[in-house]
PDB file of C-alpha atoms in Angstrom:
ATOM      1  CA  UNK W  57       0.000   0.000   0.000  1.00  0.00           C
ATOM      2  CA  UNK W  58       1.387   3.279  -1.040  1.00  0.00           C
ATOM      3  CA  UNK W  59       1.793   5.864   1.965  1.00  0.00           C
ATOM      4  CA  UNK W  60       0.871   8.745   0.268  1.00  0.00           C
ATOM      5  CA  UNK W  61       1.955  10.998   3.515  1.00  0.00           C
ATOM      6  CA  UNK W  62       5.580   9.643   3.317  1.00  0.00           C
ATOM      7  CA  UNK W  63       5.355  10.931  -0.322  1.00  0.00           C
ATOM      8  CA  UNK W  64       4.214  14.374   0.634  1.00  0.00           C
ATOM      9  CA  UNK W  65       6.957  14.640   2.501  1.00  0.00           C
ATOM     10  CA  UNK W  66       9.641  13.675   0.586  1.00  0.00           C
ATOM     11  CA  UNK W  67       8.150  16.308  -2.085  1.00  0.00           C
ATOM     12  CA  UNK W  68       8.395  18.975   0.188  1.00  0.00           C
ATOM     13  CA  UNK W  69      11.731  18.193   0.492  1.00  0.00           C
ATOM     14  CA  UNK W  70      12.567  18.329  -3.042  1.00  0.00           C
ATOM     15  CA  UNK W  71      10.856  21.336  -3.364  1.00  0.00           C
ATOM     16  CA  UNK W  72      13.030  22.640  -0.808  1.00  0.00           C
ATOM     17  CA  UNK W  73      16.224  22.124  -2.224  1.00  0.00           C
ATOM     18  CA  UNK W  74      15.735  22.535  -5.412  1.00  0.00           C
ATOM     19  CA  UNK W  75      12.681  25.173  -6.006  1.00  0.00           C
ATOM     20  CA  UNK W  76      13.446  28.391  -4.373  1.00  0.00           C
ATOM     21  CA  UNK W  77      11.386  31.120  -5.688  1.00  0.00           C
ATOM     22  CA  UNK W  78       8.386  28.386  -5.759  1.00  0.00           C
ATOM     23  CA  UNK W  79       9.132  27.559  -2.115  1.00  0.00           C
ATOM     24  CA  UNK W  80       8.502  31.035  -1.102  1.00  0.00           C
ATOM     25  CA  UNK W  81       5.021  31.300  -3.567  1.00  0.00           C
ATOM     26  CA  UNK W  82       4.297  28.497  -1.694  1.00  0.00           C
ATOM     27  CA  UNK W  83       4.372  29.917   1.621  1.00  0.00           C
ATOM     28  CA  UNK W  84       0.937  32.209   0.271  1.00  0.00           C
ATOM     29  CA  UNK W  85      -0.975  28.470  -0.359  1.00  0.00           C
ATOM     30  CA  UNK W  86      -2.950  26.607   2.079  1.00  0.00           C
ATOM     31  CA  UNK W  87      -1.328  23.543   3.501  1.00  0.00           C
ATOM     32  CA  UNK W  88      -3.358  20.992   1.325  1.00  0.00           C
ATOM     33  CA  UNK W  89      -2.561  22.563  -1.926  1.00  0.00           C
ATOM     34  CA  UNK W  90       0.821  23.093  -0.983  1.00  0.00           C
ATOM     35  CA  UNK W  91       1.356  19.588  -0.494  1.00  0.00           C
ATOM     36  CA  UNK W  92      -0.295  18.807  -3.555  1.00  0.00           C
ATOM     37  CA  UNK W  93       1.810  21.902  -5.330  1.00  0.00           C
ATOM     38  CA  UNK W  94       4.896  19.723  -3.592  1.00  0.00           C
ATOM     39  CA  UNK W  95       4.361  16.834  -5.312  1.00  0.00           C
ATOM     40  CA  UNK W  96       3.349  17.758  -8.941  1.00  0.00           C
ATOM     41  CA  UNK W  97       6.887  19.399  -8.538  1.00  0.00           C
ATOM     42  CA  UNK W  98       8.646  16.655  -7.474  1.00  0.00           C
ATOM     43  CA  UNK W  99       7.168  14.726 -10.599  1.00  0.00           C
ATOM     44  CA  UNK W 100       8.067  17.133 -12.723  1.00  0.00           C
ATOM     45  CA  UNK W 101      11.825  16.648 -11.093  1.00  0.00           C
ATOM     46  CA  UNK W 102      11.840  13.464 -11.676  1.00  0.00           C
ATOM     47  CA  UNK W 103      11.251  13.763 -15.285  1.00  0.00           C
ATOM     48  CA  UNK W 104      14.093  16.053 -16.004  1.00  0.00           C
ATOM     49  CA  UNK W 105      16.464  14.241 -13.837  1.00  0.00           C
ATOM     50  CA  UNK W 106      15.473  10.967 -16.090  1.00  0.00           C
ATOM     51  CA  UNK W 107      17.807  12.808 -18.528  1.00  0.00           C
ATOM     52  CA  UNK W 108      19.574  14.921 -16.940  1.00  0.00           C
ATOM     53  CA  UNK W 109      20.995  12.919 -14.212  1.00  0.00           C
ATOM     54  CA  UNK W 110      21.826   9.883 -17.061  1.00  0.00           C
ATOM     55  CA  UNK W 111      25.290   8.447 -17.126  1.00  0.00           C
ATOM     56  CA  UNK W 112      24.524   8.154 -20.972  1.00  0.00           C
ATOM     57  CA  UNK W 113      21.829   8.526 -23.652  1.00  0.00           C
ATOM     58  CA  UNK W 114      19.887   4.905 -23.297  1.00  0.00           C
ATOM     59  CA  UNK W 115      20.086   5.249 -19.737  1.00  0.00           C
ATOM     60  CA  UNK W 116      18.428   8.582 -19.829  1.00  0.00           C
ATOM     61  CA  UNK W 117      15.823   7.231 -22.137  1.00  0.00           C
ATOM     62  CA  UNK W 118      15.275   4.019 -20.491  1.00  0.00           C
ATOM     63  CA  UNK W 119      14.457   5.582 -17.597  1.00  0.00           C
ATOM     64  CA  UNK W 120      12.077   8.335 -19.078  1.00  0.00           C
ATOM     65  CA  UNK W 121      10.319   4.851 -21.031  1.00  0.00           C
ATOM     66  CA  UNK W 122       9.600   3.303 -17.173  1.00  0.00           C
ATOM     67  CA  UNK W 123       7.953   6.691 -15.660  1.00  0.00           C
ATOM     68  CA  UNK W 124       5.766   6.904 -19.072  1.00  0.00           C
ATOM     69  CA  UNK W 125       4.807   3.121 -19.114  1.00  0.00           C
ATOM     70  CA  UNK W 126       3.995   3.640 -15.446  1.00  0.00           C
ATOM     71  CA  UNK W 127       1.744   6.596 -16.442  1.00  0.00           C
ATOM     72  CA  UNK W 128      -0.355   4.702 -19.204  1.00  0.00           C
ATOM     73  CA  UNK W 129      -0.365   1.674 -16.150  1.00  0.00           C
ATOM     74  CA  UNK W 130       1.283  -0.834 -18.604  1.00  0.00           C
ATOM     75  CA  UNK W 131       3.742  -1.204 -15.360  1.00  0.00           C
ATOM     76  CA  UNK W 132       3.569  -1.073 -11.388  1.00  0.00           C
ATOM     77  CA  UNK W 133       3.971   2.903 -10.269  1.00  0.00           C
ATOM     78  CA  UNK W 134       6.559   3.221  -7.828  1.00  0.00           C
ATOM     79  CA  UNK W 135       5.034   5.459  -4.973  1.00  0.00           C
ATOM     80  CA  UNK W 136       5.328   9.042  -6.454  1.00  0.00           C
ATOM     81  CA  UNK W 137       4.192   8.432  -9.786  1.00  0.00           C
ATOM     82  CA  UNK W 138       1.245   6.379  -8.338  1.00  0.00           C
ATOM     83  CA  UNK W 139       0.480   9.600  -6.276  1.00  0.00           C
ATOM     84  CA  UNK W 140       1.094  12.385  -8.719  1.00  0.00           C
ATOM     85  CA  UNK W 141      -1.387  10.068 -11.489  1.00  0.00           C
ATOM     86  CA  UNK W 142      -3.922  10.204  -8.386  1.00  0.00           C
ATOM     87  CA  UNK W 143      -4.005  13.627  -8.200  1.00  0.00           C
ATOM     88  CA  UNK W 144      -4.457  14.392 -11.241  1.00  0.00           C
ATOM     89  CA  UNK W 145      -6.881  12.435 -11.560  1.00  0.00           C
ATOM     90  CA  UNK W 146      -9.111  13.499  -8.514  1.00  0.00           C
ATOM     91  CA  UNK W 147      -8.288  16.911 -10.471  1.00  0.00           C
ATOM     92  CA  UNK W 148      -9.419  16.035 -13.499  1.00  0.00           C
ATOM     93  CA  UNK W 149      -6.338  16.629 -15.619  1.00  0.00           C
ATOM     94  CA  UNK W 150      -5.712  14.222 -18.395  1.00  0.00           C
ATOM     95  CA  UNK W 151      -2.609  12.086 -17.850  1.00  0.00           C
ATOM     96  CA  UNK W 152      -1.676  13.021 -21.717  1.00  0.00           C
ATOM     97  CA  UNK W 153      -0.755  16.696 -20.471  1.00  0.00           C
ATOM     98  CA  UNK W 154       2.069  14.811 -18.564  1.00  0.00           C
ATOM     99  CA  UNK W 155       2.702  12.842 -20.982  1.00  0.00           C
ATOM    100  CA  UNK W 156       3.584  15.563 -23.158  1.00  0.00           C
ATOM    101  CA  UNK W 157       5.761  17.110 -20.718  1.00  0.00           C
ATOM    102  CA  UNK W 158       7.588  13.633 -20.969  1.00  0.00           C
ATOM    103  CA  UNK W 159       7.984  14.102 -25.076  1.00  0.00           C
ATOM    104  CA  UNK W 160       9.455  17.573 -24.161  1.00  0.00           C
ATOM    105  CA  UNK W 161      11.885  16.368 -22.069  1.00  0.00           C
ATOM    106  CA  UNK W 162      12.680  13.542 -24.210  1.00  0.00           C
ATOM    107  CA  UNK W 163      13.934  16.538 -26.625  1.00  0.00           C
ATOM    108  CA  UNK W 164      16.531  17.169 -24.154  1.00  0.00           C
ATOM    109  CA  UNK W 165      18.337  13.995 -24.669  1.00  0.00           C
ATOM    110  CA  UNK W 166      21.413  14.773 -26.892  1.00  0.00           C
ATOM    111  CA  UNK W 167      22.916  17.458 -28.977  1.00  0.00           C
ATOM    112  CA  UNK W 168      19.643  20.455 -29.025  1.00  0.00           C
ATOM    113  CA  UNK W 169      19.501  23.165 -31.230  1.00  0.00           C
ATOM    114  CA  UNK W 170      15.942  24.910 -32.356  1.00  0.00           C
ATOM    115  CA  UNK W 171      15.294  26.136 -35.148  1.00  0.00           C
ATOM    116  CA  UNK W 172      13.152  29.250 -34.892  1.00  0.00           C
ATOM    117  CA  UNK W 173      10.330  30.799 -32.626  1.00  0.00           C
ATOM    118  CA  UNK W 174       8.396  28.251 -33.406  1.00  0.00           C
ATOM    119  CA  UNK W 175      10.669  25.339 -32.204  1.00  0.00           C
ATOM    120  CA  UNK W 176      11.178  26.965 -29.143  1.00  0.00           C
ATOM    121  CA  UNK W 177       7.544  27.769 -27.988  1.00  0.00           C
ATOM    122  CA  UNK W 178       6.518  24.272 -29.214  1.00  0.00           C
ATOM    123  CA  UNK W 179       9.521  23.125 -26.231  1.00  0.00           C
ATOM    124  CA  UNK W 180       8.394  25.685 -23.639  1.00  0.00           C
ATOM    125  CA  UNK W 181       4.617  24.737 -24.051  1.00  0.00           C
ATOM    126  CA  UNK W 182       5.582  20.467 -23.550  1.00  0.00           C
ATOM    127  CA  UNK W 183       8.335  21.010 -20.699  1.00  0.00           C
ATOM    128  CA  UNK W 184       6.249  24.294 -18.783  1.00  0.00           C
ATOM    129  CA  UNK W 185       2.899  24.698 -20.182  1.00  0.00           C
ATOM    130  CA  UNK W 186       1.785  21.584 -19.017  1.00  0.00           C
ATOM    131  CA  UNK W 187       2.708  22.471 -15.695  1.00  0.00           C
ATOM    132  CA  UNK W 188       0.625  25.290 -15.472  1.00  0.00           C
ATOM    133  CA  UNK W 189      -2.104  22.875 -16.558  1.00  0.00           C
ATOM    134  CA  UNK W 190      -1.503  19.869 -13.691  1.00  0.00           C
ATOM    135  CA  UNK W 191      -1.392  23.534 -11.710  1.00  0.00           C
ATOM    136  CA  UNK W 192      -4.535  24.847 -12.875  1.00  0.00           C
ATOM    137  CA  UNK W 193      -5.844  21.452 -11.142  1.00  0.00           C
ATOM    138  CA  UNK W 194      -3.723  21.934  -8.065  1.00  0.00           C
ATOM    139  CA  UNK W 195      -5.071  25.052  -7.334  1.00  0.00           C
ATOM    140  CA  UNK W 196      -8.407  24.573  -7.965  1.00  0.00           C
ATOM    141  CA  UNK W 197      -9.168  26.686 -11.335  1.00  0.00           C
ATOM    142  CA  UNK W 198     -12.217  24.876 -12.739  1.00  0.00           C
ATOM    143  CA  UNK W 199     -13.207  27.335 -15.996  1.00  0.00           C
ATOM    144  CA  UNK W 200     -11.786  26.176 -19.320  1.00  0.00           C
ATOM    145  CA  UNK W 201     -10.717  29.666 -19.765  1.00  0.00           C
ATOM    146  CA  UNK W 202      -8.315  29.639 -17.917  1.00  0.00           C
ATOM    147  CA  UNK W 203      -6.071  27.262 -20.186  1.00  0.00           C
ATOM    148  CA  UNK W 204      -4.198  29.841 -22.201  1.00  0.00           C
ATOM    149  CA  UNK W 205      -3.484  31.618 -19.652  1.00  0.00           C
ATOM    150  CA  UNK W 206      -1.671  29.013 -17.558  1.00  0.00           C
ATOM    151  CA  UNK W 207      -0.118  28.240 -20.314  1.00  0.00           C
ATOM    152  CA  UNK W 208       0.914  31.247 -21.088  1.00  0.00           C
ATOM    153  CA  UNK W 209       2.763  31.832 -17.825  1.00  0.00           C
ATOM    154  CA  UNK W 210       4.558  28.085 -17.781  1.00  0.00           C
ATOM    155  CA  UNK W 211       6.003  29.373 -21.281  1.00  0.00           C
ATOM    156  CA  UNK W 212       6.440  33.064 -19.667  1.00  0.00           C
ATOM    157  CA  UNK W 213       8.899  31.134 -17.152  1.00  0.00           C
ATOM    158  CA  UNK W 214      10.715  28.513 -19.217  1.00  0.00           C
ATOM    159  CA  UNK W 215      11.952  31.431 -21.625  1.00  0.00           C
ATOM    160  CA  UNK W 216      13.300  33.556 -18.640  1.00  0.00           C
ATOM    161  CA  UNK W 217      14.773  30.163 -17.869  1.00  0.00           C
ATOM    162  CA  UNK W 218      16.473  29.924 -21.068  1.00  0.00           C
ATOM    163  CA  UNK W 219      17.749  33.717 -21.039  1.00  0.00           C
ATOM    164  CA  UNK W 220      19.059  32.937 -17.458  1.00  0.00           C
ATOM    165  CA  UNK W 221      20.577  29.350 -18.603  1.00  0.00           C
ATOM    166  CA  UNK W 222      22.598  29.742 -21.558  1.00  0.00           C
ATOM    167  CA  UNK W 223      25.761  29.480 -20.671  1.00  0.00           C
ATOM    168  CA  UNK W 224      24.538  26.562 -18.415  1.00  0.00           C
ATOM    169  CA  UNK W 225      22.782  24.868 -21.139  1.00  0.00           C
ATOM    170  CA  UNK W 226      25.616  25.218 -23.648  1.00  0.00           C
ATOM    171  CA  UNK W 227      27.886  23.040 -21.652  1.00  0.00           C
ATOM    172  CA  UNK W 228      25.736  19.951 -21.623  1.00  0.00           C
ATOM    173  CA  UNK W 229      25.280  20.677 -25.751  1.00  0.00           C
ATOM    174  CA  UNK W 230      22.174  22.291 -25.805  1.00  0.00           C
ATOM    175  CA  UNK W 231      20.646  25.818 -27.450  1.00  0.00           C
ATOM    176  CA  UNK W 232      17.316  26.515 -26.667  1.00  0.00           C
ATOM    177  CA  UNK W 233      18.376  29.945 -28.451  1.00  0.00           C
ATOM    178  CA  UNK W 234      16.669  29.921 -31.973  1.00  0.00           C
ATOM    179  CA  UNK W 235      19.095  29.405 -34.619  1.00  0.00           C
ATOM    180  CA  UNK W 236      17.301  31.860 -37.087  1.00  0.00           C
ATOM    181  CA  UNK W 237      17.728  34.430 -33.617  1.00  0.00           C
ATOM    182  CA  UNK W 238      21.023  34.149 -33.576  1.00  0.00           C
ATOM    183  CA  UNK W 239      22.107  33.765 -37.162  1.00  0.00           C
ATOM    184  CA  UNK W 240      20.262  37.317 -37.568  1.00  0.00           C
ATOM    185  CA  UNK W 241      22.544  38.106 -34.460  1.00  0.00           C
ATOM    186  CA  UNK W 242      25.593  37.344 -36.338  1.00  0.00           C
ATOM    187  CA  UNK W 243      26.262  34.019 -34.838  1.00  0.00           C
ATOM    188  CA  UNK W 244      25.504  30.618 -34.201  1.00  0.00           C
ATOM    189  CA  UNK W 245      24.391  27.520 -31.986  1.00  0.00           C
ATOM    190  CA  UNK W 246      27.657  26.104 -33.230  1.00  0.00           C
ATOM    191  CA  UNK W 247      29.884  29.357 -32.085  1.00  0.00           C
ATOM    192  CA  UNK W 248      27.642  29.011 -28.533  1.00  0.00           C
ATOM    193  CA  UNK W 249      29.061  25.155 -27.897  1.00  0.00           C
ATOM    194  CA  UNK W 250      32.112  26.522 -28.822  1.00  0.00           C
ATOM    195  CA  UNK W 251      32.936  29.387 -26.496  1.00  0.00           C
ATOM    196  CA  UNK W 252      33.090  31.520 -29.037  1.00  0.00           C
ATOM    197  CA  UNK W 253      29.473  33.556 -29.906  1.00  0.00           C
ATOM    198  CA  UNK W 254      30.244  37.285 -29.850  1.00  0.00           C
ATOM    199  CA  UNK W 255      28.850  38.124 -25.913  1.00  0.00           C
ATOM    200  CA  UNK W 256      26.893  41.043 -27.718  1.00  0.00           C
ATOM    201  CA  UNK W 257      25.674  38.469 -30.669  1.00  0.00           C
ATOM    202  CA  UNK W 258      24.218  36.561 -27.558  1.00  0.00           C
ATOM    203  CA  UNK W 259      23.149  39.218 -25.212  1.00  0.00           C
ATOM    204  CA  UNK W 260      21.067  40.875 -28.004  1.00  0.00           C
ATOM    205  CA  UNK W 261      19.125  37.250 -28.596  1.00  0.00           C
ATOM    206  CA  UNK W 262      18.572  37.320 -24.475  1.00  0.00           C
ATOM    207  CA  UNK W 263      16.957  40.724 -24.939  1.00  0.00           C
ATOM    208  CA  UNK W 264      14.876  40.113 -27.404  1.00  0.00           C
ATOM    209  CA  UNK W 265      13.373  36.980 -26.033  1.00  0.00           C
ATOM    210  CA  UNK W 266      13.012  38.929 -22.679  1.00  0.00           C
ATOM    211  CA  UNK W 267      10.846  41.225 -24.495  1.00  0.00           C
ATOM    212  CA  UNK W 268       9.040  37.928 -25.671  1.00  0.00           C
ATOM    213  CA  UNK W 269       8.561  36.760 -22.481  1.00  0.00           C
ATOM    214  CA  UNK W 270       7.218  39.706 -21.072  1.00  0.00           C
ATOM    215  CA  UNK W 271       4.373  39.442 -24.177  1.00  0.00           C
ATOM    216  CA  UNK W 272       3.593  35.611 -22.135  1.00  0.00           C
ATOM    217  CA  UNK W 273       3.842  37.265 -19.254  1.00  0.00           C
ATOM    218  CA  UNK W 274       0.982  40.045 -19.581  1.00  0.00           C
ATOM    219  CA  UNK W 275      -1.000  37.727 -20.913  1.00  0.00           C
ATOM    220  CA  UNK W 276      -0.690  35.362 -17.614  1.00  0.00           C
ATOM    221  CA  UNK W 277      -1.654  38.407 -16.157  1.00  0.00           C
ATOM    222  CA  UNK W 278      -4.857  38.646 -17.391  1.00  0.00           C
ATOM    223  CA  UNK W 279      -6.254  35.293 -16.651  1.00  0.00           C
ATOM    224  CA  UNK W 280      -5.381  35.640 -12.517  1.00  0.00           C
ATOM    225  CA  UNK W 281      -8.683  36.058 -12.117  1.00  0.00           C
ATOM    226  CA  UNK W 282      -9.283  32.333 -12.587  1.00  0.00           C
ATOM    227  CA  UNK W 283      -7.442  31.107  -9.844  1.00  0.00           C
ATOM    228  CA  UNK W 284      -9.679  30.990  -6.793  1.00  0.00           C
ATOM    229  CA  UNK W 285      -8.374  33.755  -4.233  1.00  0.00           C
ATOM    230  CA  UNK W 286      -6.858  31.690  -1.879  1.00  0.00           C
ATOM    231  CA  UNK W 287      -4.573  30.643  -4.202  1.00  0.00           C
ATOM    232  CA  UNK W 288      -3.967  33.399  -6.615  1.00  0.00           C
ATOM    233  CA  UNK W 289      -1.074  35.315  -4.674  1.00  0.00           C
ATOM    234  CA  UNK W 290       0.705  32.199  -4.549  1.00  0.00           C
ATOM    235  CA  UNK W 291       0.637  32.269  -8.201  1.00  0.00           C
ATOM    236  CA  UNK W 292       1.578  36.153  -8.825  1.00  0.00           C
ATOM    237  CA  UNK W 293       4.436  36.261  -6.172  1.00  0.00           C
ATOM    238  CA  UNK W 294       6.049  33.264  -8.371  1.00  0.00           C
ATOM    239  CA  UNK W 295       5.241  35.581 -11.367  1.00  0.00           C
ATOM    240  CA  UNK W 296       6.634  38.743 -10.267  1.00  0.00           C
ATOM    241  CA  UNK W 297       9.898  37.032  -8.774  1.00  0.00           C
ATOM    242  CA  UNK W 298      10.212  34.479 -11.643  1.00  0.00           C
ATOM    243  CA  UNK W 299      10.349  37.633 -14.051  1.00  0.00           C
ATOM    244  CA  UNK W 300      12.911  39.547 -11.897  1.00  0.00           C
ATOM    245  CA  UNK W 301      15.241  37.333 -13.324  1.00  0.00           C
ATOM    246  CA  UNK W 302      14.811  39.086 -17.225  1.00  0.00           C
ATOM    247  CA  UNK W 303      15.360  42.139 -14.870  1.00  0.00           C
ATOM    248  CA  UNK W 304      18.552  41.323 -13.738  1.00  0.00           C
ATOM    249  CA  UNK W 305      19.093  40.302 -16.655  1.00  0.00           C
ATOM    250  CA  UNK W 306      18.454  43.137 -18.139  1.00  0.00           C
ATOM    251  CA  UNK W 307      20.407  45.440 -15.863  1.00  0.00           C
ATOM    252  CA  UNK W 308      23.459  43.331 -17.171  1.00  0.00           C
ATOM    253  CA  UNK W 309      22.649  44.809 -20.745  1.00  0.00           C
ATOM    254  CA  UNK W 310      21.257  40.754 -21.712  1.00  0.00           C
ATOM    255  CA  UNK W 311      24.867  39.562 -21.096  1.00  0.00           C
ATOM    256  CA  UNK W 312      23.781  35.819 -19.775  1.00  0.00           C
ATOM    257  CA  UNK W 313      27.339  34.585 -20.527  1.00  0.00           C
ATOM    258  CA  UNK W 314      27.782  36.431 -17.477  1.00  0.00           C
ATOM    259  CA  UNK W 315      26.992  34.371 -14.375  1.00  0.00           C
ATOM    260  CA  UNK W 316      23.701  32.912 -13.307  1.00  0.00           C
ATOM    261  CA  UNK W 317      21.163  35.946 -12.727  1.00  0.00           C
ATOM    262  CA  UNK W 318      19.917  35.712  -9.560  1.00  0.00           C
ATOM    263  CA  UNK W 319      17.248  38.058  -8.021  1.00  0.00           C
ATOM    264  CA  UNK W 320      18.683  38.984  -4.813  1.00  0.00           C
ATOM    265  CA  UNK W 321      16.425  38.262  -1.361  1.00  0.00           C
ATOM    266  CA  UNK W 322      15.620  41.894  -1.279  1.00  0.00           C
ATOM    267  CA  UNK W 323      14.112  42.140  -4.597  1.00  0.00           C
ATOM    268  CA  UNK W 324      12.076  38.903  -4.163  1.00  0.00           C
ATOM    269  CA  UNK W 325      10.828  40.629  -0.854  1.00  0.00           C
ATOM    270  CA  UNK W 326      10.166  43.746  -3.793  1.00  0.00           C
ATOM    271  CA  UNK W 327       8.186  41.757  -5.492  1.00  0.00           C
ATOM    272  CA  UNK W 328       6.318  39.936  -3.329  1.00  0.00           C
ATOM    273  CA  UNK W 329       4.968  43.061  -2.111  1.00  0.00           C
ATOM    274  CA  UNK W 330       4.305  44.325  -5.666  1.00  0.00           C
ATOM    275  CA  UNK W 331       2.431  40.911  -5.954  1.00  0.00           C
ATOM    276  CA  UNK W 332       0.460  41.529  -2.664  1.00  0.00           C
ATOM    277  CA  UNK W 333      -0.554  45.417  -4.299  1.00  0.00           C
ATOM    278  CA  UNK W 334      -1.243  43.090  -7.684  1.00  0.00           C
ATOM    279  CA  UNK W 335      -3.645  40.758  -5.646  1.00  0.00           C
ATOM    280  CA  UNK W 336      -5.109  43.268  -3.583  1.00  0.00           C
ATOM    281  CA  UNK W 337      -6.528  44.991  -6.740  1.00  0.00           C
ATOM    282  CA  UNK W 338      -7.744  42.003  -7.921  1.00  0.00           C
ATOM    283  CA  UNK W 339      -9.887  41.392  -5.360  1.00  0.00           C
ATOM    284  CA  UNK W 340     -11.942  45.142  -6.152  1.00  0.00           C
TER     285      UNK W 340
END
């Protein structure tokens, strides 16, 4: 029998180490949906690791096969993935959403490059859209409507995590930076590998997608007023402190070749009160 409590709290603790800015959103959620929050996290977790954490290519994609075949139930779920299907189903969120986060990650194994806009958005929709859906659940957002919008802010999110991951990213061979981007830029995914993309080539990509993310941003914005009050300034503190990473960012002139942006802990107390004015007005 699966102890679903013991699985709670192992979540927490991954979401603890490993989640910072959506630790502190998650301080603004009841207990319940925190836990639940906790664990659709530590799913997600364990789907990157699957690939990331691979000592080679099959082993990443042998292991990314067992959490999918114990999705569709054509194998035994080992305790989390039993859990997270649970709740998602007591949600009502179709297990395909995960397993299209799955197919996204999947991408990740090996050499990436994108192509163009396209490319990219199709990646931040399967690896970050879908969480706002399983969230949308989570947090109790019943109204159709809201889709887009959740969407909107998991792809908001995953292209401030590109911006803020380049350098990061071009180490274990991957560009999440359109090709078509930076061959306007004067440069290309094969210069990036390489150490040697002009830092302005690069940092005026990083701007420009910024600016794109804000666009996903603004729309996220908008739909706020699906999520149930109790849970909605959960949501816009991780939005407000999530995007103050394109800020720093930006105060560094897009150079992400830089150093990790990080948004220091008095700018995420900033924003959390610029959330708090966001969700006040929301509620007239």
């Amino acid at each position: 029998m699966i102890d679903r409590d013991q699985v709670v709290r192992e979540s927490r603790s991954v979401l603890a180490r490993h989640a910072r800015t959506f630790q502190l959103a998650g301080h603004f959620l009841g207990a319940a949906r925190r836990d639940e929050a906790a664990v659709v996290y530590a799913f997600c977790r364990l789907v990157d690791d699957a690939i990331d954490e691979a000592s080679d290519l099959d082993a990443g994609a042998t292991a990314l096969a067992a959490v999918e075949a114990e999705l569709r139930e054509e194998a035994p779920a080992r305790p989390l993935v039993a859990v997270f299907a649970a709740l998602m189903a007591e949600h009502g969120v179709d297990v395909g959403v995960a397993l299209e986060l799955i197919a996204g990650v999947r991408s990740d194994s090996g050499p990436v490059a994108l192509a163009d806009d396209a490319a990219l958005l199709r990646y931040c929709y399967r690896v970050a859209g879908t969480v706002g859906l399983m969230m949308c659940g989570v947090l109790g957002v019943r109204d159709p409507s809201a889709a887009p919008f959740a969407l909107d802010l998991g792809v908001a999110m995953q292209l401030t995590n590109i911006c803020r991951d380049v350098a990061e990213d071009a180490v274990r061979g991957r560009v999440y930076l359109p090709q078509a981007r930076l061959a306007r830029a004067g440069t290309g995914a094969a210069d990036l590998l390489a150490g040697a993309a002009p830092r302005v080539a690069v940092s005026a990509v990083v701007l420009d997608l910024l600016a794109l993310a804000d666009r996903f941003y603004a729309s996220a914005d908008a739909g706020m007023r699906f999520i149930p009050w109790p849970s909605r300034l959960a949501i816009l503190v991780a939005s407000r402190v999530y995007r103050a990473i394109g800020q720093v960012l930006r105060a560094r002139r897009g150079d992400a070749l830089a150093g990790r942006a990080v948004v220091s802990p008095m700018r995420r107390l900033g924003w959390t009160a610029a959330a708090l004015a966001r969700f006040a007005a929301t509620l007239l």
